[in-house]
Coordinates of C-alpha atoms in Angstrom, one line a residue:
X138 CA 0.0 0.0 0.0
X139 CA 1.4 3.4 -1.0
X140 CA 0.9 5.6 2.0
X141 CA 2.4 9.0 1.2
X142 CA 1.4 12.0 -0.8
X143 CA 4.3 13.4 -2.7
X144 CA 5.0 15.3 -6.0
X145 CA 7.5 14.6 -8.8
X146 CA 8.6 17.2 -11.3
X147 CA 10.7 17.3 -14.5
X148 CA 11.8 20.1 -16.7
X149 CA 11.1 20.9 -20.4
X150 CA 13.9 21.5 -22.8
X151 CA 15.1 23.9 -25.5
X152 CA 17.8 23.5 -28.1
X153 CA 20.4 26.1 -27.5
X154 CA 22.4 25.5 -30.7
X155 CA 22.5 22.8 -33.4
X156 CA 19.0 22.6 -34.8
X157 CA 18.8 20.8 -38.1
X158 CA 22.6 20.3 -38.2
X159 CA 22.2 17.6 -35.6
X160 CA 20.2 15.4 -38.1
X161 CA 23.4 15.4 -40.2
X162 CA 25.8 14.4 -37.5
X163 CA 26.7 17.7 -36.1
X164 CA 26.7 18.7 -32.3
X165 CA 23.6 20.1 -30.7
X166 CA 23.2 21.5 -27.2
X167 CA 20.0 20.8 -25.3
X168 CA 19.3 22.6 -22.1
X169 CA 16.7 22.1 -19.3
X170 CA 14.0 24.7 -19.2
X171 CA 12.7 25.8 -15.8
X172 CA 9.1 25.4 -16.9
X173 CA 8.1 22.0 -15.4
X174 CA 5.7 19.2 -15.4
X175 CA 4.4 18.2 -12.0
X176 CA 2.9 14.9 -10.9
X177 CA 1.0 14.5 -7.7
X178 CA 1.1 11.0 -6.3
X179 CA -1.2 9.9 -3.4
X180 CA -2.8 6.8 -2.0
X181 CA -5.9 6.0 -4.1
X182 CA -9.2 4.1 -3.6
X183 CA -8.6 0.5 -2.7
X184 CA -8.2 -1.7 -5.7
X185 CA -7.9 1.2 -8.3
X186 CA -5.4 3.1 -10.2
X187 CA -6.5 6.6 -11.3
X188 CA -4.9 9.1 -13.5
X189 CA -6.1 12.8 -14.2
X190 CA -4.5 14.9 -16.9
X191 CA -6.6 18.2 -16.7
X192 CA -4.5 19.9 -19.4
X193 CA -5.7 17.4 -22.1
X194 CA -9.1 16.5 -20.5
X195 CA -8.3 13.0 -19.3
X196 CA -9.7 11.5 -16.2
X197 CA -9.5 7.6 -16.1
X198 CA -9.7 5.0 -13.4
X199 CA -9.2 1.2 -13.7
X200 CA -9.5 -1.7 -11.3
X201 CA -6.2 -3.3 -10.4
X202 CA -7.4 -6.9 -11.1
X203 CA -8.4 -5.8 -14.7
X204 CA -5.0 -4.2 -15.2
X205 CA -3.3 -7.3 -13.9
X206 CA -5.4 -9.5 -16.3
X207 CA -4.6 -7.3 -19.3
X208 CA -0.8 -7.4 -18.5
X209 CA -0.8 -11.1 -18.2
X210 CA -2.6 -11.4 -21.5
X211 CA -0.1 -9.1 -23.3
X212 CA 3.1 -10.2 -21.6
X213 CA 2.3 -13.9 -21.0
X214 CA 4.0 -15.5 -18.1
X215 CA 7.5 -14.3 -18.8
X216 CA 8.1 -11.4 -16.5
X217 CA 9.3 -8.2 -18.1
X218 CA 8.4 -9.1 -21.8
X219 CA 6.7 -5.8 -22.1
X220 CA 10.1 -3.9 -21.9
X221 CA 9.8 -2.7 -25.5
X222 CA 6.6 -1.2 -26.7
X223 CA 4.4 -4.0 -27.8
X224 CA 0.8 -5.0 -27.2
X225 CA -0.3 -1.4 -27.9
X226 CA -3.3 -2.5 -30.0
X227 CA -4.6 -4.4 -27.0
X228 CA -4.0 -1.3 -24.8
X229 CA -5.9 0.8 -27.3
X230 CA -8.8 -1.6 -27.4
X231 CA -8.8 -1.7 -23.5
X232 CA -8.8 2.0 -23.2
X233 CA -11.3 2.6 -26.1
X234 CA -8.7 4.5 -28.2
X235 CA -9.2 4.3 -32.0
X236 CA -6.4 2.8 -34.0
X237 CA -4.1 5.5 -35.3
X238 CA -5.5 8.2 -32.9
X239 CA -2.8 10.8 -32.4
X240 CA -4.5 13.4 -30.2
X241 CA -2.5 14.3 -27.1
X242 CA -5.2 12.8 -24.7
X243 CA -5.0 9.4 -26.6
X244 CA -1.3 9.2 -26.6
X245 CA -0.9 10.4 -23.0
X246 CA -3.4 7.7 -21.9
X247 CA -1.7 5.1 -23.9
X248 CA 1.8 5.9 -22.5
X249 CA 0.4 5.8 -18.9
X250 CA -1.2 2.4 -19.4
X251 CA 1.9 1.0 -21.2
X252 CA 4.3 2.2 -18.5
X253 CA 2.0 1.2 -15.6
X254 CA 1.7 -2.4 -17.0
X255 CA 5.4 -2.9 -18.2
X256 CA 6.9 -1.5 -15.0
X257 CA 4.7 -3.6 -12.8
X258 CA 5.4 -6.7 -15.0
X259 CA 9.1 -6.4 -14.1
X260 CA 9.0 -4.9 -10.5
X261 CA 5.8 -5.9 -8.8
X262 CA 2.2 -4.7 -8.9
X263 CA 1.4 -1.0 -8.9
X264 CA -0.5 -0.4 -5.6
X265 CA -3.8 1.5 -5.5
X266 CA -2.7 5.1 -6.4
X267 CA -4.2 8.4 -7.6
X268 CA -2.0 10.3 -10.0
X269 CA -2.6 13.8 -11.3
X270 CA -0.3 15.5 -13.8
X271 CA -0.2 19.3 -14.5
X272 CA 2.3 21.2 -16.7
X273 CA 3.6 24.7 -17.1
X274 CA 4.7 23.6 -20.7
X275 CA 2.6 24.1 -23.7
X276 CA 2.0 20.9 -25.7
X277 CA 3.2 20.6 -29.3
X278 CA 5.6 23.5 -29.1
X279 CA 8.8 21.5 -29.3
X280 CA 9.6 22.1 -25.6
X281 CA 9.8 18.4 -24.5
X282 CA 6.3 18.4 -22.8
X283 CA 5.8 14.7 -23.6
X284 CA 9.2 13.7 -22.3
X285 CA 8.7 15.6 -19.0
X286 CA 5.4 13.7 -18.6
X287 CA 7.1 10.4 -19.4
X288 CA 10.0 11.1 -16.9
X289 CA 7.5 12.0 -14.1
X290 CA 5.4 8.9 -14.7
X291 CA 8.6 6.7 -14.7
X292 CA 9.9 8.1 -11.5
X293 CA 6.5 7.8 -9.8
X294 CA 5.7 4.3 -11.0
X295 CA 9.1 2.9 -10.4
X296 CA 9.0 4.4 -6.8
X297 CA 5.6 2.9 -5.9
X298 CA 6.7 -0.5 -7.3
X299 CA 9.8 -0.4 -5.1
X300 CA 12.3 -0.4 -8.1
X301 CA 13.8 2.9 -6.8
X302 CA 13.8 4.5 -3.4
X303 CA 11.7 7.3 -2.0
X304 CA 14.6 9.6 -1.1
X305 CA 12.5 12.3 0.6
X306 CA 13.3 12.5 4.3
X307 CA 11.0 13.9 6.9
X308 CA 11.4 17.7 6.9
X309 CA 13.0 17.9 3.5
X310 CA 11.4 19.9 0.7
X311 CA 13.0 18.3 -2.2
X312 CA 15.2 15.3 -2.9
X313 CA 16.9 13.7 -5.9
X314 CA 17.6 10.0 -6.8
X315 CA 21.0 8.3 -7.2
X316 CA 22.7 8.2 -10.5
X317 CA 21.9 4.6 -10.9
X318 CA 18.2 5.3 -10.1
X319 CA 18.2 8.3 -12.6
X320 CA 19.6 5.9 -15.3
X321 CA 16.6 3.6 -14.7
X322 CA 14.1 6.4 -14.7
X323 CA 15.5 7.7 -18.0
X324 CA 15.4 4.2 -19.6
X325 CA 11.7 3.8 -18.8
X326 CA 10.9 7.4 -19.8
X327 CA 12.4 6.6 -23.2
X328 CA 10.0 3.7 -23.4
X329 CA 7.1 6.1 -22.7
X330 CA 8.4 8.5 -25.4
X331 CA 8.5 5.6 -27.9
X332 CA 4.8 5.0 -27.3
X333 CA 4.1 8.7 -28.0
X334 CA 6.6 9.5 -30.7
X335 CA 7.6 6.1 -32.3
X336 CA 11.4 6.7 -32.7
X337 CA 12.6 9.6 -30.4
X338 CA 16.2 10.6 -30.1
X339 CA 16.3 10.2 -26.3
X340 CA 17.6 13.8 -25.9
X341 CA 14.3 15.2 -24.4
X342 CA 13.9 12.5 -21.7
X343 CA 17.6 12.6 -20.9
X344 CA 17.3 16.5 -20.3
X345 CA 14.2 15.8 -18.2
X346 CA 15.9 13.3 -16.1
X347 CA 19.3 14.9 -15.5
X348 CA 18.6 18.5 -16.1
X349 CA 21.4 21.0 -16.8
X350 CA 22.7 20.8 -20.4
X351 CA 23.5 17.9 -22.7
X352 CA 25.6 17.5 -25.8
X353 CA 24.1 15.3 -28.5
X354 CA 25.9 14.0 -31.5
X355 CA 25.2 11.0 -33.8
X356 CA 23.1 9.2 -31.1
X357 CA 25.6 9.9 -28.2
X358 CA 24.3 11.9 -25.3
X359 CA 26.9 13.5 -23.0
X360 CA 26.0 15.8 -20.0
X361 CA 28.0 19.0 -19.9
X362 CA 30.4 19.1 -16.9
X363 CA 29.1 22.3 -15.4
X364 CA 26.3 24.6 -16.5
X365 CA 25.3 28.0 -15.2
X366 CA 21.7 28.9 -14.8
X367 CA 20.9 31.6 -17.4
X368 CA 17.8 33.8 -17.5
X369 CA 15.8 33.8 -20.7
X370 CA 12.6 34.9 -22.3
X371 CA 10.9 32.1 -24.0
X372 CA 8.5 33.1 -26.7
X373 CA 5.9 31.0 -28.4
X374 CA 4.9 32.6 -31.8
X375 CA 1.9 30.2 -32.0
X376 CA 2.7 29.7 -35.7
X377 CA 2.2 26.0 -36.4
X378 CA 4.8 24.1 -38.4
X379 CA 5.7 20.6 -39.6
X380 CA 9.1 19.5 -38.4
X381 CA 9.1 16.8 -41.0
X382 CA 8.5 19.3 -43.8
X383 CA 11.2 21.7 -42.5
X384 CA 13.8 18.8 -42.1
X385 CA 13.0 17.7 -45.7
X386 CA 13.4 21.3 -46.9
X387 CA 17.0 21.6 -45.3
X388 CA 18.0 18.3 -46.8
X389 CA 16.8 19.4 -50.3
X390 CA 18.8 22.6 -50.0
X391 CA 21.9 20.7 -49.0
X392 CA 21.6 18.3 -52.0
X393 CA 21.0 21.3 -54.3
X394 CA 23.8 23.5 -53.1
X395 CA 26.3 21.3 -51.2
X396 CA 29.3 23.7 -51.6
X397 CA 27.3 26.5 -50.1
X398 CA 25.3 24.6 -47.4
X399 CA 27.8 22.3 -46.0
X400 CA 30.1 25.2 -44.7
X401 CA 26.9 26.6 -43.0
X402 CA 26.4 23.3 -41.2
X403 CA 30.1 23.2 -40.2
X404 CA 29.7 26.8 -38.8
X405 CA 26.7 25.8 -36.8
X406 CA 28.7 22.8 -35.4
X407 CA 31.5 25.1 -34.4
X408 CA 29.1 27.4 -32.6
X409 CA 27.7 24.4 -30.6
X410 CA 31.2 23.3 -29.6
X411 CA 32.4 26.8 -28.7
X412 CA 29.3 27.5 -26.8
X413 CA 29.8 24.2 -24.8
X414 CA 33.4 25.4 -24.0
X415 CA 32.0 28.9 -22.9
X416 CA 29.3 27.4 -20.7
X417 CA 31.7 24.9 -19.0
X418 CA 34.0 27.7 -18.2
X419 CA 31.3 30.0 -16.7
X420 CA 30.9 30.0 -12.9
X421 CA 27.5 29.2 -11.4
X422 CA 26.6 32.9 -11.2
X423 CA 28.3 34.3 -14.3
X424 CA 29.5 37.9 -14.5
X425 CA 28.6 40.3 -17.4
X426 CA 31.8 39.6 -19.4
X427 CA 30.6 36.1 -20.3
X428 CA 27.4 37.3 -22.0
X429 CA 28.6 39.1 -25.2
X430 CA 30.0 36.1 -26.8
X431 CA 26.8 34.0 -26.0
X432 CA 24.8 36.8 -27.6
X433 CA 27.0 36.8 -30.7
X434 CA 26.5 33.1 -31.0
X435 CA 22.7 33.6 -30.9
X436 CA 22.9 36.3 -33.7
X437 CA 25.2 34.3 -36.0
X438 CA 23.2 31.0 -35.5
X439 CA 19.9 32.7 -36.2
X440 CA 21.3 34.0 -39.5
X441 CA 22.6 30.5 -40.3
X442 CA 19.1 29.0 -39.6
X443 CA 17.6 31.5 -41.9
X444 CA 20.1 30.5 -44.6
X445 CA 19.0 26.8 -44.1
X446 CA 15.4 28.0 -44.9
X447 CA 13.9 27.3 -41.4
X448 CA 13.2 31.0 -40.5
X449 CA 9.8 32.6 -40.6
X450 CA 8.5 36.2 -40.5
X451 CA 7.2 35.7 -37.0
X452 CA 10.7 34.8 -35.8
X453 CA 12.2 37.7 -37.6
X454 CA 9.6 39.9 -35.8
X455 CA 10.6 38.3 -32.4
X456 CA 14.3 39.1 -33.1
X457 CA 13.5 42.7 -34.2
X458 CA 11.3 43.4 -31.2
X459 CA 13.8 42.1 -28.6
X460 CA 16.7 43.9 -30.5
X461 CA 14.9 47.2 -29.8
X462 CA 15.4 46.5 -26.2
X463 CA 19.0 45.6 -26.6
X464 CA 18.4 41.8 -26.4
X465 CA 19.5 38.9 -28.6
X466 CA 17.2 36.1 -29.8
X467 CA 17.2 33.0 -31.9
X468 CA 14.7 30.3 -32.8
X469 CA 14.8 27.1 -30.9
X470 CA 13.7 23.7 -32.3
X471 CA 12.5 23.1 -35.8
X472 CA 11.8 26.7 -36.7
X473 CA 9.2 27.8 -39.3
X474 CA 7.3 29.5 -36.4
X475 CA 7.3 27.7 -33.1
X476 CA 9.4 29.1 -30.3
X477 CA 12.3 31.5 -29.8
X478 CA 14.6 32.2 -26.9
X479 CA 16.1 35.5 -25.8
X480 CA 19.1 35.8 -23.5
X481 CA 18.7 38.1 -20.4
X482 CA 22.1 39.2 -19.1
X483 CA 22.2 40.1 -15.3
X484 CA 22.2 43.8 -15.9
X485 CA 19.0 43.7 -18.1
X486 CA 16.6 46.1 -16.2
X487 CA 13.2 44.7 -15.1
X488 CA 11.7 47.6 -17.0
X489 CA 13.4 46.5 -20.3
X490 CA 12.3 42.9 -19.8
X491 CA 8.7 44.0 -19.1
X492 CA 8.6 46.3 -22.1
X493 CA 10.0 43.5 -24.3
X494 CA 7.3 41.1 -23.0
X495 CA 4.6 43.6 -23.6
X496 CA 5.8 44.2 -27.2
X497 CA 6.1 40.5 -27.9
X498 CA 2.5 39.9 -26.5
X499 CA 1.3 42.8 -28.7
X500 CA 2.5 40.7 -31.7
X501 CA 0.1 37.9 -30.6
X502 CA 2.9 35.8 -29.1
X503 CA 3.0 34.0 -25.7
X504 CA 5.9 34.9 -23.5
X505 CA 7.5 33.5 -20.2
X506 CA 10.4 34.8 -18.3
X507 CA 12.2 31.6 -17.2
X508 CA 15.7 29.9 -16.8
X509 CA 17.8 27.4 -18.6
X510 CA 20.1 24.9 -16.9
X511 CA 17.4 23.9 -14.5
X512 CA 17.6 20.7 -12.3
X513 CA 16.3 17.4 -13.7
X514 CA 13.6 15.1 -12.2
X515 CA 13.0 16.0 -8.5
X516 CA 10.9 14.6 -5.7
X517 CA 9.0 17.3 -3.7
X518 CA 7.2 17.5 -0.4
X519 CA 3.7 18.8 -1.5
X520 CA 3.7 21.5 1.1
X521 CA 6.9 23.1 -0.3
X522 CA 5.5 23.6 -3.8
X523 CA 4.5 27.2 -5.0
X524 CA 0.9 28.4 -4.5
X525 CA 0.3 28.1 -8.2
X526 CA 1.4 24.5 -8.5
X527 CA -0.4 23.6 -5.3
X528 CA -3.6 25.1 -6.6
X529 CA -3.2 23.2 -9.9
X530 CA -2.5 19.9 -8.2
X531 CA -5.4 20.4 -5.8
X532 CA -7.9 19.4 -8.5
X533 CA -9.4 16.2 -7.4

């Protein structure tokens, strides 16, 4: 019987440098965004597992004997056979989800069921629990919202099944798991991401698990040794785009003009690598002298991304608006709309930040003042959470 009410959180992510070039074997830097997904875990009604996802309108509850029977039907008697996503058709049928359904609520429900059954098949039954998940992250904006969800689920379900510890001691407000436990959380979060995305790179769930910043190149993920926490504005232009179409467009341009485009990719790669060196040399609370070079990297890379053909008038507008306030911006992610990030050096006046935010909102954009380099998956005492998060998680 799970007897405690606790909360788990995991950060979203942004790509700092290396968008599109990473697909062609170049270095990308991904950083944890201090907009988080929160999961409230508490004892549930006897013999039931319940999940509420108010952000996507999901509220489901299942009897544990039914879940156990379904797990045995899918996995057979060999424990742990559900380790790789399989049996999803049976899960869809069980949950009443149409084949091919790709709406966030369908995929989130499917990922929950899969992880609940697969983790319990390997580590022991999930007890009667009530789970509610709420996020500060917008969905579908390329900010790693699905990975943050999968990381929170993996940590909570592994904990209630006894596969990892509950490290929160009496009187503590937060706690983190050991490196070995984080590795297990990350491996299961990747399974959840596969249910949602099919074939993810593993970057988003790794950032959600470890936080800070990661270097990604040709499938290899390496945490940066030391990462300062940097203030940014995150702006969602709300312009929808297709990552698939944008990636195909870049590939076509490279095939058409290899002698022109390959040096651009090499330059983006050099920016990622030099930015990594600068970040690892910066102290935890960097002084002003460290920022001009980071701002120049933003400017140069934004021009490169426009050359690759993944810019958009909305992103140009974002850069122009922030430049009027002496700030430097670039797109993050696929481009073609979506989100941009603006660096906020320590000497940026609150008035300038507020004025920039107002001007961006006047363009019809959505804007957050937040940080990058945030901590990864964290266990919280519920009473220590902010008033906003407490209120969001108080939904029954």
